[in-house]
PDB file of C-alpha atoms and ligand atoms in Angstrom:
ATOM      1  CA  UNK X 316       6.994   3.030  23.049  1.00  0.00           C
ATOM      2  CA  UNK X 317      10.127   4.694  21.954  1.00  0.00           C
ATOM      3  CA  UNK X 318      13.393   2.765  20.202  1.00  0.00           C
ATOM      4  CA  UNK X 319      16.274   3.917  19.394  1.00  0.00           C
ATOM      5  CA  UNK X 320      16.467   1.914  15.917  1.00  0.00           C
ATOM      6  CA  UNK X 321      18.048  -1.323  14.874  1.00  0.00           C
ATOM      7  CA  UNK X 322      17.665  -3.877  18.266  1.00  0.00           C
ATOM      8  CA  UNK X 323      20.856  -6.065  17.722  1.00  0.00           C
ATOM      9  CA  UNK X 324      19.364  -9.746  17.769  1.00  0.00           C
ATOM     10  CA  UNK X 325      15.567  -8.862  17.004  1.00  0.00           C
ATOM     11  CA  UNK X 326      12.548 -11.012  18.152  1.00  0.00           C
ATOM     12  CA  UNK X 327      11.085 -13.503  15.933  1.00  0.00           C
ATOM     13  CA  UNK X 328       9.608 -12.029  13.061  1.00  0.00           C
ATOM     14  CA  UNK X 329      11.359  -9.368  13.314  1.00  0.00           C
ATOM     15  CA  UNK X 330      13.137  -7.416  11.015  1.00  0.00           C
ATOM     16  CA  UNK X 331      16.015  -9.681  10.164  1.00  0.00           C
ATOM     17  CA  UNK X 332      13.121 -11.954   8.505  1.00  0.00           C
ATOM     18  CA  UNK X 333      13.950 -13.451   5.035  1.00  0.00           C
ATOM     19  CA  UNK X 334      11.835 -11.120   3.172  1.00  0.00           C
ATOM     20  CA  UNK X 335      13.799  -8.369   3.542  1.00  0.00           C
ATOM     21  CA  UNK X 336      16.156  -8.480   0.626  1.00  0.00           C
ATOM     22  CA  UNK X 337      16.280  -7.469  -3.177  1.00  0.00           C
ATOM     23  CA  UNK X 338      15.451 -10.710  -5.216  1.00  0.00           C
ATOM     24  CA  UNK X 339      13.250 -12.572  -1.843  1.00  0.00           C
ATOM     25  CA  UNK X 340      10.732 -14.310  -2.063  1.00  0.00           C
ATOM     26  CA  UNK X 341       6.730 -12.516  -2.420  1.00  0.00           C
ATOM     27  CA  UNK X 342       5.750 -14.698   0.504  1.00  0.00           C
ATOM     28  CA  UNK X 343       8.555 -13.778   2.509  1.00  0.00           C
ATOM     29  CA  UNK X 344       8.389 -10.038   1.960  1.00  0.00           C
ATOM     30  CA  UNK X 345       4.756 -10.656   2.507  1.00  0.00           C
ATOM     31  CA  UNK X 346       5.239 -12.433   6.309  1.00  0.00           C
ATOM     32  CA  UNK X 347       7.947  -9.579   7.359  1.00  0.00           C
ATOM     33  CA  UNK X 348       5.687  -6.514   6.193  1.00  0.00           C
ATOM     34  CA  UNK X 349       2.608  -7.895   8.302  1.00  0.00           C
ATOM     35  CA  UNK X 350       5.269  -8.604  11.013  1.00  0.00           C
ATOM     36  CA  UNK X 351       6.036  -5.178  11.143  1.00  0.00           C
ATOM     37  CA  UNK X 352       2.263  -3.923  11.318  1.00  0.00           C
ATOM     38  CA  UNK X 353       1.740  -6.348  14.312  1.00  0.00           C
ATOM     39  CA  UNK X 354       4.606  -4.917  15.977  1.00  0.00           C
ATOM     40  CA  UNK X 355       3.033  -1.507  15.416  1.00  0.00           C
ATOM     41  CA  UNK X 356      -0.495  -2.628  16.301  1.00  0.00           C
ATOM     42  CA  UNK X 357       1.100  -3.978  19.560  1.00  0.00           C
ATOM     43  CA  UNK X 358       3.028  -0.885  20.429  1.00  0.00           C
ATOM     44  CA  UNK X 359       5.885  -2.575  20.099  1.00  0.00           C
ATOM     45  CA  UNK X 360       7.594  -1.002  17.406  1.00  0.00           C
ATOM     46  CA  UNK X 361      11.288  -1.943  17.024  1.00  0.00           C
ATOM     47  CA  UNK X 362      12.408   1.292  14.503  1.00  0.00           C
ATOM     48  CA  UNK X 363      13.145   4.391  15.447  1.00  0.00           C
ATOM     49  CA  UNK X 364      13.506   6.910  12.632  1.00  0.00           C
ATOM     50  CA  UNK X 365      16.538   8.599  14.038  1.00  0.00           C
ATOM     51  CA  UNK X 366      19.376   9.853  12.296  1.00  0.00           C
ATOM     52  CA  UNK X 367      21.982   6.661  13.288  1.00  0.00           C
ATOM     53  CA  UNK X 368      19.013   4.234  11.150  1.00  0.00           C
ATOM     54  CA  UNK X 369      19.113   6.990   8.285  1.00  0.00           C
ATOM     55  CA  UNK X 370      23.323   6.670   8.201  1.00  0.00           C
ATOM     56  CA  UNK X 371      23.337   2.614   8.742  1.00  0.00           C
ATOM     57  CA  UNK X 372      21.335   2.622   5.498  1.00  0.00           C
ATOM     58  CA  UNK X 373      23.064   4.941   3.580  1.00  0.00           C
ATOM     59  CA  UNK X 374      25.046   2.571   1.236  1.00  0.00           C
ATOM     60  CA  UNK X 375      23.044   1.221  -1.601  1.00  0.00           C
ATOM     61  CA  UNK X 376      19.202   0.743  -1.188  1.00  0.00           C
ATOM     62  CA  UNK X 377      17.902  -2.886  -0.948  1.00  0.00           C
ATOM     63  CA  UNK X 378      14.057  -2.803  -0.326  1.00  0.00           C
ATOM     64  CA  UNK X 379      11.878  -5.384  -0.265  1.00  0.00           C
ATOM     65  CA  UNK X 380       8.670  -4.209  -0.719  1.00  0.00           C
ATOM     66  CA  UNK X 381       6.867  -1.241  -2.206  1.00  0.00           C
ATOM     67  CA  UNK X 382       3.681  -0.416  -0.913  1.00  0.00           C
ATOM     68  CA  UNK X 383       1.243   2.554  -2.462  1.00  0.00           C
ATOM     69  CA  UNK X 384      -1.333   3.866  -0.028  1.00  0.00           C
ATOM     70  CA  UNK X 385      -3.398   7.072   0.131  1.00  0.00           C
ATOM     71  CA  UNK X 386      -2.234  10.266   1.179  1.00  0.00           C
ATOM     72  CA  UNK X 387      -3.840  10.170   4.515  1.00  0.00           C
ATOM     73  CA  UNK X 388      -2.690  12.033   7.315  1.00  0.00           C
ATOM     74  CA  UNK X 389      -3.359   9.239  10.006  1.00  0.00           C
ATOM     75  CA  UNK X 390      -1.658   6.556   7.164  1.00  0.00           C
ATOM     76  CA  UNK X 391       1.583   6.492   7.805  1.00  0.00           C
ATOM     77  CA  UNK X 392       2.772   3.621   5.736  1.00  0.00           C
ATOM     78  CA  UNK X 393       7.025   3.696   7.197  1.00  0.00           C
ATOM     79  CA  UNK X 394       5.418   3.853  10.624  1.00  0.00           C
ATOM     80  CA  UNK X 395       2.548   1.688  10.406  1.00  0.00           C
ATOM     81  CA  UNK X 396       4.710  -1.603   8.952  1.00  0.00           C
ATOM     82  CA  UNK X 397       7.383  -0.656  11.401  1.00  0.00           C
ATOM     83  CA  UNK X 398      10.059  -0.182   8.949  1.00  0.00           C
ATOM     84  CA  UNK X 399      13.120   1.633   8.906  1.00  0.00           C
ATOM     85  CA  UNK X 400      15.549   3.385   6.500  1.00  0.00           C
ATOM     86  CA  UNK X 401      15.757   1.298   3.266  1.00  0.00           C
ATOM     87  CA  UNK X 402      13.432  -0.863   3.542  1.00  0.00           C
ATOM     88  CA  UNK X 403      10.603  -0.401   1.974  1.00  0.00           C
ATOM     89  CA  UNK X 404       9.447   2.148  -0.898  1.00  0.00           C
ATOM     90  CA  UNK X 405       6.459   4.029  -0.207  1.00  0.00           C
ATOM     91  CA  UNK X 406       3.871   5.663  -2.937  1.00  0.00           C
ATOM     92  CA  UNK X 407       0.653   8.017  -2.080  1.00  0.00           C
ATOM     93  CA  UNK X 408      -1.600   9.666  -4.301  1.00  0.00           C
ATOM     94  CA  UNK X 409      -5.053  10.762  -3.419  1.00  0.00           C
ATOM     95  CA  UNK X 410      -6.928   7.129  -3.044  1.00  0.00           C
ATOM     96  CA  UNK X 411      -4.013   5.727  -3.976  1.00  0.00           C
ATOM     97  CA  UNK X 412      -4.582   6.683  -7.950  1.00  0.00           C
ATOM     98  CA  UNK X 413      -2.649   5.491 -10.027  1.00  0.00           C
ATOM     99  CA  UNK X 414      -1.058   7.332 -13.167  1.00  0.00           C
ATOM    100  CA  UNK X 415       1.821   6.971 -15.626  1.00  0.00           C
ATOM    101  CA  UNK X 416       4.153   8.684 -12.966  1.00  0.00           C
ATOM    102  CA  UNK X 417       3.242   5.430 -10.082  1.00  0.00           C
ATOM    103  CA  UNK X 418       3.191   3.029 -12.869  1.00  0.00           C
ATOM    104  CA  UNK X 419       7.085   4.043 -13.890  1.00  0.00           C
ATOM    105  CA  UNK X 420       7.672   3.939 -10.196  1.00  0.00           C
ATOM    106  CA  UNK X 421       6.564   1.088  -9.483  1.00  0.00           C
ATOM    107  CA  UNK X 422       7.942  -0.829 -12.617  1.00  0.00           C
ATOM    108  CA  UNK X 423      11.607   1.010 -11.594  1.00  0.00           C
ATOM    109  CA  UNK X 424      11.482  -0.673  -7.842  1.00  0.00           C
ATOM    110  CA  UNK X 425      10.195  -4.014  -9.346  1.00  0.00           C
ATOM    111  CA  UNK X 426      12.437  -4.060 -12.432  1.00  0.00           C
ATOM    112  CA  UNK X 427      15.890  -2.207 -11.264  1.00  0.00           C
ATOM    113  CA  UNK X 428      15.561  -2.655  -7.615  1.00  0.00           C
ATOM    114  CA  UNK X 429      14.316  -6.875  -7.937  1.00  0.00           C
ATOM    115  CA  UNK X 430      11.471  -5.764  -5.561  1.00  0.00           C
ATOM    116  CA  UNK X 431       9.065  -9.210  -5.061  1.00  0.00           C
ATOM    117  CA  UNK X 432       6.434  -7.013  -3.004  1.00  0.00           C
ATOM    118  CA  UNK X 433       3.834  -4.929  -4.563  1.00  0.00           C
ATOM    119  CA  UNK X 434       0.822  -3.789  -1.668  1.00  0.00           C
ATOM    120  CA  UNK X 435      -1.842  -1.721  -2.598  1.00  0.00           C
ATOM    121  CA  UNK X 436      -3.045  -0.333   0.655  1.00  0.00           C
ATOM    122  CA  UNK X 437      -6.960   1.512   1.059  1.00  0.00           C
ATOM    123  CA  UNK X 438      -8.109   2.464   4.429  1.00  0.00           C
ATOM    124  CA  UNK X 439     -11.208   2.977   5.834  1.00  0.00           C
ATOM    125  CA  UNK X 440     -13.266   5.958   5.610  1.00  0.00           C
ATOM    126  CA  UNK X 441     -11.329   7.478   2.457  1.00  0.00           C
ATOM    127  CA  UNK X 442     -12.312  11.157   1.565  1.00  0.00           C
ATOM    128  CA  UNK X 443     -10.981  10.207  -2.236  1.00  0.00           C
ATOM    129  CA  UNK X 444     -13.196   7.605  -2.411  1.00  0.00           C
ATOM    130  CA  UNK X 445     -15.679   9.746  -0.393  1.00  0.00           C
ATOM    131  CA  UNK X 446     -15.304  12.758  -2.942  1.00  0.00           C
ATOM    132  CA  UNK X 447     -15.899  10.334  -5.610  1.00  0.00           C
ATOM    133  CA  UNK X 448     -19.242   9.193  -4.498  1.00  0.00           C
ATOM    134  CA  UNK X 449     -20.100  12.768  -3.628  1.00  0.00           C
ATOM    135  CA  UNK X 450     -19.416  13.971  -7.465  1.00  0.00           C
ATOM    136  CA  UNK X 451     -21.512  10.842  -8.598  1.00  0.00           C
ATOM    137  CA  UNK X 452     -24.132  11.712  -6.722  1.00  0.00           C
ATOM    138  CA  UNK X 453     -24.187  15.254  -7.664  1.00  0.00           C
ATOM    139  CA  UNK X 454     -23.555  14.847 -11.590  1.00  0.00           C
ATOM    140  CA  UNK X 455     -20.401  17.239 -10.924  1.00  0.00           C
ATOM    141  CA  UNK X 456     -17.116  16.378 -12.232  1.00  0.00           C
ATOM    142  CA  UNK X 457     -14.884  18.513 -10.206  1.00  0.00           C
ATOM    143  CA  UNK X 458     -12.412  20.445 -12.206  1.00  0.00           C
ATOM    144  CA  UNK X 459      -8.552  20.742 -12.198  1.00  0.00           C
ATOM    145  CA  UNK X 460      -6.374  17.485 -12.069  1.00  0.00           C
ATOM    146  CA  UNK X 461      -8.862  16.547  -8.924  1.00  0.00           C
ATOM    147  CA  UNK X 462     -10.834  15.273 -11.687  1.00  0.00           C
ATOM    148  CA  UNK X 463      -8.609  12.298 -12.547  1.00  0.00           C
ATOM    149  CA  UNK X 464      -8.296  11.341  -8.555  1.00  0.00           C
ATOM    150  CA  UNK X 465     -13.068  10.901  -9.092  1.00  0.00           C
ATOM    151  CA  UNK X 466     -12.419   9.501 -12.412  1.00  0.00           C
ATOM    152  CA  UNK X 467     -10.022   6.649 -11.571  1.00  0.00           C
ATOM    153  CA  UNK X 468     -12.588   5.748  -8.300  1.00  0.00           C
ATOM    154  CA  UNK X 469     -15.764   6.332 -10.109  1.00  0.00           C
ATOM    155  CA  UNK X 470     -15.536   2.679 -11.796  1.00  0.00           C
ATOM    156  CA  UNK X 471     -15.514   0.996  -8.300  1.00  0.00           C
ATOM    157  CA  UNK X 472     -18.379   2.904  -7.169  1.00  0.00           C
ATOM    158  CA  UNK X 473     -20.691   2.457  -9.729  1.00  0.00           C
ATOM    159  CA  UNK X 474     -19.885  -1.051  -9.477  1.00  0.00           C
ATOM    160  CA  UNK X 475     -21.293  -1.090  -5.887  1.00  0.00           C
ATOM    161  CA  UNK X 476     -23.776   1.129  -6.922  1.00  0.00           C
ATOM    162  CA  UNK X 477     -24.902   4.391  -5.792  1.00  0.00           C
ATOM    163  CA  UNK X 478     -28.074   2.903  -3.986  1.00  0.00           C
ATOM    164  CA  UNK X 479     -26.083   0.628  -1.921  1.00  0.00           C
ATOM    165  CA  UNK X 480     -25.921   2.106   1.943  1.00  0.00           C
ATOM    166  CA  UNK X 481     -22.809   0.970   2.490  1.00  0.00           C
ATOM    167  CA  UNK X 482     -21.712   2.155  -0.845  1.00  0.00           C
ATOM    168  CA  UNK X 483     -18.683   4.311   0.934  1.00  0.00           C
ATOM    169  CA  UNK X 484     -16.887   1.300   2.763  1.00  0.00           C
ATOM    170  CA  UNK X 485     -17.534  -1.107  -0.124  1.00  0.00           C
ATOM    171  CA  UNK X 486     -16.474   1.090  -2.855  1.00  0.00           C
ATOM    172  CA  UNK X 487     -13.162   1.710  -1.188  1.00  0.00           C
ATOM    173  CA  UNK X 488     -12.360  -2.608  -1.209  1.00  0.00           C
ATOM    174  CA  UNK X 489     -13.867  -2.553  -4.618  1.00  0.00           C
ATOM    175  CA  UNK X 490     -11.401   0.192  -5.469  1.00  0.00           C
ATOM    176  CA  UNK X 491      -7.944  -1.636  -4.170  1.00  0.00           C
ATOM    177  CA  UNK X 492      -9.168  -4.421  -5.852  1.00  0.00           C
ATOM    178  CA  UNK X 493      -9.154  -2.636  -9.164  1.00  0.00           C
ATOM    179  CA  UNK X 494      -5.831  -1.147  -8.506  1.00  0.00           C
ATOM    180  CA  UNK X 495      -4.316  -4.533  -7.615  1.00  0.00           C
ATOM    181  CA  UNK X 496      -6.205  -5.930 -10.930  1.00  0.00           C
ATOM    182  CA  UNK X 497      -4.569  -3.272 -13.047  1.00  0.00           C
ATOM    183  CA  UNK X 498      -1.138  -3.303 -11.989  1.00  0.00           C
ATOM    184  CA  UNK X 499      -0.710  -7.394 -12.032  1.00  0.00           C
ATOM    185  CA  UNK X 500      -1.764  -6.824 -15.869  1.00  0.00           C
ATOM    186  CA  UNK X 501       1.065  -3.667 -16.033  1.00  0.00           C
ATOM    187  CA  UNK X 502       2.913  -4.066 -19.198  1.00  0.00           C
ATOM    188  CA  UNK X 503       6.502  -4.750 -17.028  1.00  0.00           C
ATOM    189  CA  UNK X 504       4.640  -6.374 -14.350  1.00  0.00           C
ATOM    190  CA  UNK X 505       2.575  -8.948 -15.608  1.00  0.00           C
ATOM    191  CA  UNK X 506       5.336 -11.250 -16.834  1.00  0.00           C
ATOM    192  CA  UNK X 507       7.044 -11.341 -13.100  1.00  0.00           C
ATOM    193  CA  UNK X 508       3.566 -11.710 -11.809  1.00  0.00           C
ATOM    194  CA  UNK X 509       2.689 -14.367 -13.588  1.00  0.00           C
ATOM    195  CA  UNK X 510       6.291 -16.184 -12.993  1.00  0.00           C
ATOM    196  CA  UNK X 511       5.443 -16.053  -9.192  1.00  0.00           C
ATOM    197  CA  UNK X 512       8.718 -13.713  -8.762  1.00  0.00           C
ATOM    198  CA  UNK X 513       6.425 -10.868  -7.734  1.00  0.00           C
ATOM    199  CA  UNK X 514       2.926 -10.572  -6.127  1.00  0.00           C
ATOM    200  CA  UNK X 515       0.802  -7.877  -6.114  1.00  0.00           C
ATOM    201  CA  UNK X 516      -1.923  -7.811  -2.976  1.00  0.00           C
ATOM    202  CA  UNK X 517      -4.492  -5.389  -1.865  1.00  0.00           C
ATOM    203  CA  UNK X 518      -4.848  -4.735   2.134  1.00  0.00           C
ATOM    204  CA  UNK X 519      -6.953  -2.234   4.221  1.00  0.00           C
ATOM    205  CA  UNK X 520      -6.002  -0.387   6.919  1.00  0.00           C
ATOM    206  CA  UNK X 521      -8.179   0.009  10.413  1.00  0.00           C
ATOM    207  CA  UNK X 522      -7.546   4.030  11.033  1.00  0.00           C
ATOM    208  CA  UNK X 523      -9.122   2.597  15.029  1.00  0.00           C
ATOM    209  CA  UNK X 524      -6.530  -0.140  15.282  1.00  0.00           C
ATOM    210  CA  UNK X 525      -3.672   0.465  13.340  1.00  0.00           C
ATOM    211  CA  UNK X 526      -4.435  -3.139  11.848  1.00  0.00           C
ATOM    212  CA  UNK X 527      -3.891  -3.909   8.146  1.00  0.00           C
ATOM    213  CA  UNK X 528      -5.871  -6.929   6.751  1.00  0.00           C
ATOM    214  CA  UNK X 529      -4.995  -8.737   3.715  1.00  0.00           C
ATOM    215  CA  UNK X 530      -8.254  -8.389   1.120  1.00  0.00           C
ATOM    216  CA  UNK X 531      -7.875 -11.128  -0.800  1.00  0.00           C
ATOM    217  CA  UNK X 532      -5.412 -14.054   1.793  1.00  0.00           C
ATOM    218  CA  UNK X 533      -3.920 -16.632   0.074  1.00  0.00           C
TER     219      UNK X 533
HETATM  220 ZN1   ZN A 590      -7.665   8.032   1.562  1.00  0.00          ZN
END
C-alpha cells in the first residue's frame, strides 16, 4: 500500500505513540517500534519516505530509538518498523558486528540524543553468521577486515557447537544475545541500563513475514 507520509490523526498505536520522543520511556519506545513492524507486517504502512516527511523533520532530530541490524538487502530496518524521517537511528554492519565505531554511535544517540531504545536486530538465515560457521568448519580465517565480521560471531557458534544441525539458526539468536549482553555492560551504557532509563533488547526478524519477535519478552 502506498502513503503519502504523516496521516493527520493516526490509528491507535500509531505513530503519535508516547515512545516517540527524546528522554521516553524504554517501554514506550519499545510498544511504538513493534507498532510500526505490525503496521508493516499488515501492509498497512502509514510512512511514506517522500520528500514533504524528509522537510517536516528537518528541524532538530528527536529519535527515539536506535536499532543496529545486519546489512541485509531484504532488512530494511526504516521500512520494516514503519518509521519515518527522524525517528529512529539505524546501524548495520555485517551480522550486526559491533566495533569501536557502533559503540561511539551508539553511546552518542543514547548519551547526546537521550535515546531510551537500544534493539539489536538478527534475522534469519544470516550469511555473516553463515560465513562464520563456514570458516569454523574449514579451519580458515578469512583475511582482510572480513576477519573481524567471523571473529566477533565465532564465540556464539562454538557455543552452539559445530555438531549441532541446527547450528546456523541457533548461532544467529546466540549471537544477538551476545551483542545485547555486551552493549548493556558498555562503559556509557551500563549505568543508564541499569537505572531503567534505557533498555537494550535483542529481536529477530522473519525475512518470510516481515515479523520481528522480541528474543528475550519481558
Ligand atoms: Zn545478516
Amino acid at each position: 500500500m502506498g502513503s503519502s507520509g504523516e496521516t493527520p490523526g493516526a490509528p491507535a498505536g500509531g505513530p503519535s505513540a508516547p515512545g516517540r520522543q527524546a528522554g521516553g520511556t524504554p517501554r514506550a519506545a519499545l510498544a511504538d517500534l513493534l507498532a510500526g513492524n505490525r503496521r508493516f507486517v499488515s501492509g498497512q504502512p502509514v510512512h511514506g519516505h517522500d520528500v514533504t516527511a524528509a522537510a517536516a523533520a528537518s528541524g532538530d532530530q528527536q529519535p527515539y530509538a536506535v536499532v543496529l541490524g545486519c546489512i541485509d538487502s531484504r532488512v530494511p530496518l526504516e521500512a520494516i518498523f514503519d518509521q519515518t524521517f527522524g525517528a529512529i537511528c539505524v546501524i548495520r554492519t555485517g551480522g550486526h558486528v559491533l566495533d569501536r565505531a557502533v559503540c561511539g554511535s551508539i553511546e552518542y544517540v543514547v548519551g547526546q540524543l537521550g535515546v531510551p531504545l537500544v534493539m539489536v536486530l538478527g534475522h534469519e538465515r544470516c550469511g555473516a553468521v553463515g560465513a562464520a560457521v563456514d570458516a569454523l568448519r574449514a579451519g580458515e580465517r578469512p583475511g582482510g577486515s572480513l576477519a573481524h565480521l567471523v571473529d566477533e560471531i565465532a564465540p556464539a557458534v562454538i557455543e552452539v557447537g559445530l555438531d549441532d544441525p541446527a547450528v546456523h539458526p541457533l548461532a544467529i539468536r546466540r549471537h544477538v544475545r551476545r551483542t545485547v549482553h555486551t552493549l548493556r555492560h558498555d562503559d556509557l551504557l551500563a549505568g543508564p541500563v541499569a537505572a531503567g532509563r534505557v533498555a537494550v533488547v535483542g529481536g529477530l526478524y522473519d525475512l518470510a513475514t516481515g515479523e520481528v519477535a522480541l528474543l528475550d519478552p519481558a
